[in-house]
Amino acid sequence: MKKKINYNLIEGIFSPTQAQKILLDLINAKISYHKLEDFSNHIRFNIELSNSEKRIEQLSETSNSIKDLIELAKNNNMELKINSNISIELIQNVQ
């Protein structure tokens, strides 16, 4: 079995509207995940996850940057070529 696997999640040329939907839905799903994770840990263990808060901030900044890029594409009658890959590596549990 391979220890590292790559998947191509997004590949193609998209209108600004399509690109906005695809990319912002993905980022919003990640933000929701981190918010839920943070809330769950706070309720169950009274733990605040600063890592989740930092990640939410990073993702929000990325979202704003993508919105600016999409607006630029719209204003200049351009499309966006998007390639998004995910790499998953199996590693030994170190517990």
CSV table of C-alpha atoms in Angstrom, one decimal:
chain,number,residue,atom,x,y,z
A,1,MET,CA,0.0,0.0,0.0
A,2,LYS,CA,1.2,3.5,-0.8
A,3,LYS,CA,1.9,5.7,2.2
A,4,LYS,CA,1.3,8.9,0.3
A,5,ILE,CA,-1.7,9.5,-2.0
A,6,ASN,CA,-2.6,12.6,-4.0
A,7,TYR,CA,-6.1,13.6,-5.1
A,8,ASN,CA,-7.0,16.3,-7.6
A,9,LEU,CA,-10.0,18.0,-6.0
A,10,ILE,CA,-10.5,20.9,-8.4
A,11,GLU,CA,-9.3,21.3,-11.9
A,12,GLY,CA,-10.6,23.6,-14.6
A,13,ILE,CA,-11.4,27.0,-15.9
A,14,PHE,CA,-14.2,28.8,-14.1
A,15,SER,CA,-16.2,32.0,-14.4
A,16,PRO,CA,-15.7,34.4,-11.4
A,17,THR,CA,-19.2,33.4,-10.1
A,18,GLN,CA,-18.4,29.7,-10.3
A,19,ALA,CA,-14.9,30.1,-8.8
A,20,GLN,CA,-16.4,32.2,-6.0
A,21,LYS,CA,-18.9,29.5,-5.1
A,22,ILE,CA,-16.5,26.7,-5.3
A,23,LEU,CA,-13.7,28.3,-3.3
A,24,LEU,CA,-15.7,30.2,-0.7
A,25,ASP,CA,-17.9,27.2,0.0
A,26,LEU,CA,-14.7,25.2,0.6
A,27,ILE,CA,-13.2,27.9,2.9
A,28,ASN,CA,-16.5,28.4,4.7
A,29,ALA,CA,-16.8,24.6,5.4
A,30,LYS,CA,-13.3,24.7,6.9
A,31,ILE,CA,-14.2,27.7,9.1
A,32,SER,CA,-17.4,26.0,10.2
A,33,TYR,CA,-15.4,22.9,11.1
A,34,HIS,CA,-12.9,24.9,13.3
A,35,LYS,CA,-15.7,26.8,15.0
A,36,LEU,CA,-17.6,23.6,15.8
A,37,GLU,CA,-14.4,22.0,17.0
A,38,ASP,CA,-13.5,25.0,19.2
A,39,PHE,CA,-17.1,25.1,20.6
A,40,SER,CA,-17.2,21.4,21.3
A,41,ASN,CA,-13.9,21.4,23.1
A,42,HIS,CA,-14.9,24.4,25.1
A,43,ILE,CA,-18.2,22.9,26.2
A,44,ARG,CA,-16.9,19.4,26.9
A,45,PHE,CA,-13.5,20.1,28.4
A,46,ASN,CA,-13.6,23.9,29.1
A,47,ILE,CA,-10.6,24.1,26.7
A,48,GLU,CA,-10.0,27.0,24.4
A,49,LEU,CA,-8.2,26.0,21.2
A,50,SER,CA,-6.0,28.8,20.1
A,51,ASN,CA,-5.0,26.7,17.1
A,52,SER,CA,-8.6,26.8,15.8
A,53,GLU,CA,-8.9,30.5,16.4
A,54,LYS,CA,-5.6,31.1,14.5
A,55,ARG,CA,-6.8,28.8,11.7
A,56,ILE,CA,-10.1,30.6,11.5
A,57,GLU,CA,-8.3,33.9,11.2
A,58,GLN,CA,-6.0,32.6,8.4
A,59,LEU,CA,-9.0,31.2,6.5
A,60,SER,CA,-10.9,34.5,6.8
A,61,GLU,CA,-7.9,36.3,5.4
A,62,THR,CA,-7.7,33.8,2.6
A,63,SER,CA,-11.4,34.3,1.9
A,64,ASN,CA,-11.0,38.1,1.7
A,65,SER,CA,-8.0,37.7,-0.6
A,66,ILE,CA,-10.0,35.3,-2.9
A,67,LYS,CA,-12.9,37.8,-3.0
A,68,ASP,CA,-10.5,40.5,-4.1
A,69,LEU,CA,-9.1,38.3,-6.8
A,70,ILE,CA,-12.6,37.3,-8.0
A,71,GLU,CA,-13.6,41.0,-8.1
A,72,LEU,CA,-10.5,41.7,-10.2
A,73,ALA,CA,-11.4,38.9,-12.6
A,74,LYS,CA,-15.0,40.2,-12.9
A,75,ASN,CA,-13.9,43.8,-13.5
A,76,ASN,CA,-11.5,42.6,-16.3
A,77,ASN,CA,-13.8,40.0,-17.9
A,78,MET,CA,-11.5,37.2,-17.0
A,79,GLU,CA,-11.9,33.6,-16.0
A,80,LEU,CA,-10.0,31.7,-13.3
A,81,LYS,CA,-8.0,28.5,-13.8
A,82,ILE,CA,-8.0,26.6,-10.6
A,83,ASN,CA,-6.1,23.5,-9.7
A,84,SER,CA,-6.3,22.1,-6.1
A,85,ASN,CA,-4.6,19.0,-5.0
A,86,ILE,CA,-4.7,17.3,-1.6
A,87,SER,CA,-1.9,15.0,-0.5
A,88,ILE,CA,-2.6,12.4,2.2
A,89,GLU,CA,0.3,10.6,3.9
A,90,LEU,CA,-0.1,7.6,6.2
A,91,ILE,CA,2.1,8.0,9.2
A,92,GLN,CA,2.7,5.8,12.3
A,93,ASN,CA,0.7,6.8,15.4
A,94,VAL,CA,3.2,8.0,18.0
A,95,GLN,CA,1.1,7.5,21.1
